[in-house]
């Protein structure tokens, strides 16, 4: 694997899931990352991504350097040909080239602004690192995708699945703030590649981009979508059609035990952090239906298998 910026960088999904589960049950003594350094750059906050990726790198024997670019670094300029006479002190050309001398892999988290769809979809921060760095890039959640989370989710569904072909429902849920579509996008992309009965449910106005949904069934009636579901993956995202907006929705889309009655005693997933009693009710999060903690644990093994494959390339 030369880089990991999108689910499409995985060409053998079943085998990478198997390998991750193998790493989880037995961490190899041979440390493929000995003498190598992972640099992690955060333009946005993180708990799981930061700590699970650091843990994964250390399990492989790597050294890890972490920088909160937004707080500690020079403000970066990403435009080619910019006259840098304002607030931006360093160009990505120098920053990425310098970091490539210190690190063997550079991992970047950079959320979308949710104001300018075209700019967000250009993935200008992630792609600038890819353009100007000379080492592999890993996406720690970008403007349009969160592929480490999606690989984690695929691992978790395989781990907990008890039927031949599970029904998996991605359910939109309420949130007071405008959130990116990144987690949902990558989850859709990974589910489209697994042998599952996959349905997306969201209110009108919240359909994901058509190049992401492709021919995946979208059901605007949440109760209907939940019928016989084996897994319910809960996530909020802001509107793609009315880009970045939080729309008024008539019914409450919170996921609670009453809604789970229609499911096949579904396992409930969420990437975390989750706002209790807004996105998912306590009666679900505190029940055996919720597998969010086990899901978060699998972040380590998803990151470990990705870093391992890049190091082995
Ligand atoms: N799920 C996830 O990416 O968590 P963090 O934002 O805490 O990293």
Coordinates of C-alpha atoms and ligand atoms in Angstrom, one line a residue:
X1 CA 0.0 0.0 0.0
X2 CA 1.6 3.3 -1.1
X3 CA -0.7 5.6 0.8
X4 CA -4.0 5.6 2.6
X5 CA -6.1 8.6 1.8
X6 CA -9.3 6.8 0.7
X7 CA -11.1 3.5 0.9
X8 CA -10.2 3.0 -2.7
X9 CA -6.5 2.5 -1.7
X10 CA -7.6 -0.9 -0.3
X11 CA -7.6 -3.4 -3.2
X12 CA -8.2 -6.5 -1.0
X13 CA -10.8 -5.5 1.6
X14 CA -11.5 -9.0 2.9
X15 CA -7.8 -9.8 3.3
X16 CA -7.0 -6.5 5.1
X17 CA -9.8 -7.1 7.5
X18 CA -8.5 -10.6 8.2
X19 CA -5.0 -9.2 8.7
X20 CA -6.3 -6.6 11.2
X21 CA -8.2 -9.2 13.2
X22 CA -5.0 -11.3 13.2
X23 CA -3.0 -8.3 14.6
X24 CA -5.6 -7.9 17.2
X25 CA -5.4 -11.5 18.4
X26 CA -1.6 -11.7 18.1
X27 CA 0.8 -8.8 17.9
X28 CA 3.9 -10.0 16.0
X29 CA 7.3 -9.9 17.7
X30 CA 9.0 -8.6 14.6
X31 CA 8.6 -4.9 14.6
X32 CA 8.4 -3.7 11.0
X33 CA 8.4 -0.1 12.1
X34 CA 11.7 -0.1 14.0
X35 CA 13.8 2.9 13.1
X36 CA 10.8 4.6 11.3
X37 CA 8.9 7.7 12.4
X38 CA 5.2 8.6 12.0
X39 CA 4.4 12.3 12.0
X40 CA 0.8 13.1 12.8
X41 CA -0.5 16.6 12.0
X42 CA -3.8 17.8 13.4
X43 CA -5.7 20.8 12.0
X44 CA -8.7 19.7 14.2
X45 CA -9.4 18.0 17.5
X46 CA -9.2 14.3 18.1
X47 CA -9.3 11.7 20.8
X48 CA -9.6 8.3 19.2
X49 CA -7.7 8.9 15.9
X50 CA -4.8 10.5 17.6
X51 CA -4.3 7.9 20.4
X52 CA -5.2 4.8 18.5
X53 CA -2.9 5.7 15.6
X54 CA -0.1 6.5 18.0
X55 CA -0.7 3.2 19.8
X56 CA -0.8 1.3 16.4
X57 CA 2.5 2.9 15.3
X58 CA 4.2 2.0 18.6
X59 CA 2.9 -1.6 18.4
X60 CA 4.8 -1.7 15.1
X61 CA 8.0 -0.3 16.7
X62 CA 7.7 3.2 15.2
X63 CA 8.6 6.5 16.8
X64 CA 5.7 9.0 16.7
X65 CA 5.8 12.8 16.5
X66 CA 2.5 14.7 16.9
X67 CA 1.8 18.4 16.2
X68 CA -1.4 20.4 16.6
X69 CA -0.8 22.5 13.5
X70 CA -3.7 24.8 14.2
X71 CA -2.4 25.7 17.6
X72 CA 1.4 25.2 17.5
X73 CA 2.6 25.5 13.9
X74 CA 3.1 28.4 11.6
X75 CA -0.1 29.3 9.7
X76 CA 0.2 27.5 6.4
X77 CA -0.4 28.9 2.9
X78 CA -1.8 26.3 0.4
X79 CA -2.3 28.5 -2.7
X80 CA 0.4 28.2 -5.4
X81 CA 1.8 31.6 -6.3
X82 CA 0.4 33.3 -3.2
X83 CA 2.0 36.6 -2.2
X84 CA 2.5 35.8 1.5
X85 CA 2.3 39.3 2.9
X86 CA -0.6 38.6 5.3
X87 CA -1.2 36.0 8.1
X88 CA 0.3 32.9 6.5
X89 CA 3.9 32.5 7.5
X90 CA 4.9 29.2 5.8
X91 CA 4.0 27.6 2.5
X92 CA 3.0 23.9 2.3
X93 CA 5.8 23.4 -0.3
X94 CA 8.5 24.0 2.4
X95 CA 6.5 22.5 5.3
X96 CA 5.8 19.2 3.5
X97 CA 9.3 18.9 2.1
X98 CA 10.9 19.5 5.6
X99 CA 8.5 17.1 7.3
X100 CA 9.3 14.4 4.8
X101 CA 12.9 14.5 6.0
X102 CA 11.8 13.9 9.6
X103 CA 9.1 11.3 9.0
X104 CA 8.7 8.1 7.0
X105 CA 4.9 8.5 7.0
X106 CA 2.9 11.7 7.4
X107 CA -0.7 11.5 8.7
X108 CA -3.0 14.5 8.4
X109 CA -6.4 15.4 9.9
X110 CA -8.0 18.4 8.2
X111 CA -11.8 18.9 8.3
X112 CA -13.9 20.7 5.7
X113 CA -14.9 24.4 6.2
X114 CA -18.5 23.4 5.1
X115 CA -18.9 26.8 3.4
X116 CA -17.4 26.1 -0.1
X117 CA -18.4 22.7 -1.5
X118 CA -15.9 23.0 -4.4
X119 CA -13.0 23.9 -2.1
X120 CA -13.8 21.1 0.3
X121 CA -14.3 18.5 -2.4
X122 CA -10.9 19.5 -3.9
X123 CA -9.3 18.2 -0.6
X124 CA -6.8 21.0 -0.9
X125 CA -5.0 20.3 2.4
X126 CA -4.7 16.5 2.0
X127 CA -3.8 16.8 -1.6
X128 CA -1.2 19.5 -1.0
X129 CA 0.5 17.2 1.4
X130 CA 0.4 14.4 -1.2
X131 CA 1.8 16.8 -3.8
X132 CA 4.7 18.2 -1.9
X133 CA 5.6 15.5 0.6
X134 CA 8.0 12.7 -0.6
X135 CA 6.7 10.1 1.9
X136 CA 3.4 8.3 2.1
X137 CA 0.3 10.2 3.4
X138 CA -2.4 8.8 5.7
X139 CA -5.8 10.4 6.0
X140 CA -6.8 10.9 9.7
X141 CA -10.2 12.4 8.5
X142 CA -10.3 14.9 5.7
X143 CA -12.9 17.1 4.1
X144 CA -14.7 14.3 2.5
X145 CA -13.6 11.0 4.0
X146 CA -12.5 9.1 7.1
X147 CA -11.1 5.9 5.7
X148 CA -9.4 4.7 8.9
X149 CA -12.8 4.9 10.7
X150 CA -14.5 3.0 7.8
X151 CA -12.0 0.2 7.9
X152 CA -12.5 0.0 11.6
X153 CA -16.3 -0.2 11.0
X154 CA -15.9 -3.0 8.5
X155 CA -13.7 -5.0 10.9
X156 CA -16.2 -4.4 13.7
X157 CA -19.2 -5.6 11.6
X158 CA -17.3 -8.8 10.6
X159 CA -16.4 -9.4 14.2
X160 CA -20.0 -9.0 15.6
X161 CA -21.9 -10.5 12.6
X162 CA -23.9 -13.6 13.3
X163 CA -25.9 -14.0 10.1
X164 CA -24.9 -15.0 6.6
X165 CA -25.7 -11.6 5.0
X166 CA -26.4 -8.9 7.6
X167 CA -28.7 -6.0 7.0
X168 CA -26.7 -2.8 7.8
X169 CA -28.5 0.5 8.1
X170 CA -26.7 3.9 8.1
X171 CA -29.0 6.2 10.0
X172 CA -28.7 10.0 10.0
X173 CA -29.4 11.4 13.5
X174 CA -29.8 14.9 14.9
X175 CA -27.0 17.2 16.0
X176 CA -27.0 20.9 17.0
X177 CA -23.9 21.7 14.9
X178 CA -23.0 21.3 11.2
X179 CA -20.8 18.2 10.9
X180 CA -18.9 16.9 7.8
X181 CA -20.2 14.1 5.6
X182 CA -16.8 12.4 5.9
X183 CA -17.6 9.5 8.2
X184 CA -20.8 8.7 6.4
X185 CA -19.1 8.9 3.0
X186 CA -16.4 6.5 3.8
X187 CA -18.8 4.1 5.6
X188 CA -21.0 4.0 2.5
X189 CA -17.9 3.3 0.3
X190 CA -16.8 0.4 2.5
X191 CA -20.2 -1.1 2.9
X192 CA -20.7 -1.1 -0.9
X193 CA -17.7 -3.4 -1.1
X194 CA -18.9 -5.9 1.6
X195 CA -21.5 -8.6 1.1
X196 CA -24.2 -6.9 3.2
X197 CA -27.8 -5.7 2.6
X198 CA -27.0 -2.0 2.9
X199 CA -29.6 0.8 3.3
X200 CA -29.1 4.5 4.1
X201 CA -31.8 6.3 6.0
X202 CA -31.9 10.1 6.3
X203 CA -34.5 12.9 6.1
X204 CA -35.3 14.6 2.8
X205 CA -32.6 17.2 2.2
X206 CA -29.8 15.1 3.8
X207 CA -29.0 12.7 0.9
X208 CA -25.3 12.2 0.5
X209 CA -23.6 13.1 -2.7
X210 CA -24.7 10.9 -5.7
X211 CA -21.1 10.0 -6.5
X212 CA -21.0 8.5 -3.0
X213 CA -24.4 6.9 -2.8
X214 CA -24.3 5.4 -6.3
X215 CA -27.1 2.8 -6.4
X216 CA -27.3 2.3 -2.6
X217 CA -30.9 2.3 -1.5
X218 CA -32.0 5.4 0.4
X219 CA -35.1 5.1 2.6
X220 CA -36.4 8.4 4.0
X221 CA -38.7 6.5 6.5
X222 CA -36.4 5.6 9.4
X223 CA -38.8 3.1 10.9
X224 CA -39.1 1.2 7.7
X225 CA -35.3 1.2 7.1
X226 CA -34.8 -0.3 10.6
X227 CA -37.0 -3.4 9.9
X228 CA -34.9 -6.5 10.5
X229 CA -31.6 -4.6 10.7
X230 CA -28.7 -6.5 12.2
X231 CA -26.5 -3.3 12.5
X232 CA -27.6 0.3 12.8
X233 CA -24.7 2.7 12.2
X234 CA -25.7 6.1 13.6
X235 CA -24.2 9.4 12.4
X236 CA -25.1 13.0 11.9
X237 CA -24.0 14.9 8.8
X238 CA -24.9 18.4 7.6
X239 CA -26.8 18.8 4.3
X240 CA -24.9 18.1 1.1
X241 CA -27.6 19.6 -1.1
X242 CA -27.9 22.8 0.9
X243 CA -24.2 22.6 1.6
X244 CA -23.1 22.6 5.2
X245 CA -26.6 23.6 6.5
X246 CA -28.5 22.2 9.5
X247 CA -32.0 21.8 8.2
X248 CA -35.3 21.7 10.2
X249 CA -36.5 18.1 10.4
X250 CA -40.1 17.4 11.5
X251 CA -39.7 14.0 13.2
X252 CA -37.0 13.2 15.8
X253 CA -34.4 10.9 14.3
X254 CA -32.7 10.1 17.6
X255 CA -32.0 6.3 17.9
X256 CA -33.6 4.9 21.0
X257 CA -34.8 1.5 22.2
X258 CA -38.3 2.1 20.9
X259 CA -36.9 2.4 17.4
X260 CA -34.7 -0.7 17.8
X261 CA -37.8 -2.9 18.4
X262 CA -38.3 -3.2 14.6
X263 CA -34.7 -4.5 14.2
X264 CA -33.2 -7.9 14.6
X265 CA -31.9 -6.9 18.0
X266 CA -29.5 -4.7 16.1
X267 CA -26.0 -3.9 17.2
X268 CA -25.7 -0.1 17.3
X269 CA -22.5 1.6 16.1
X270 CA -21.2 5.2 16.2
X271 CA -17.7 6.5 15.4
X272 CA -17.7 8.6 18.6
X273 CA -17.8 11.2 20.1
X274 CA -21.5 10.9 20.5
X275 CA -23.9 13.4 22.1
X276 CA -26.1 11.3 24.4
X277 CA -29.8 11.8 24.2
X278 CA -29.4 13.9 21.1
X279 CA -27.9 11.4 18.6
X280 CA -28.4 8.2 20.6
X281 CA -30.4 7.7 23.7
X282 CA -29.0 6.5 27.0
X283 CA -31.3 3.4 26.8
X284 CA -29.3 2.3 23.8
X285 CA -25.8 3.5 24.7
X286 CA -26.1 1.8 28.1
X287 CA -27.5 -1.5 26.7
X288 CA -26.0 -4.6 25.1
X289 CA -27.0 -3.3 21.7
X290 CA -24.3 -0.7 21.7
X291 CA -20.9 -1.8 20.5
X292 CA -19.3 1.6 20.3
X293 CA -16.5 0.9 22.8
X294 CA -15.5 -2.3 21.0
X295 CA -15.7 -0.4 17.8
X296 CA -13.4 2.3 19.1
X297 CA -10.9 -0.4 20.2
X298 CA -10.7 -1.6 16.6
X299 CA -9.4 1.8 15.6
X300 CA -6.0 0.6 16.8
X301 CA -5.9 -2.5 14.6
X302 CA -7.2 -0.7 11.5
X303 CA -4.4 1.9 11.9
X304 CA -1.9 -0.9 12.6
X305 CA -2.7 -2.8 9.5
X306 CA -2.6 0.3 7.3
X307 CA 0.8 1.5 8.7
X308 CA 2.2 -2.0 8.4
X309 CA 1.2 -2.4 4.8
X310 CA 2.7 1.0 4.0
X311 CA 5.9 0.1 5.8
X312 CA 6.1 -3.2 3.9
X313 CA 5.6 -1.6 0.5
Ligands
LIG1 N1 -14.1 8.7 15.5 C1 -13.1 9.6 15.5 O1 -12.4 10.0 14.5 O2 -12.8 10.1 16.8 P1 -11.9 11.4 17.1 O3 -12.5 12.5 16.4 O4 -11.9 11.5 18.6 O5 -10.5 11.1 16.6

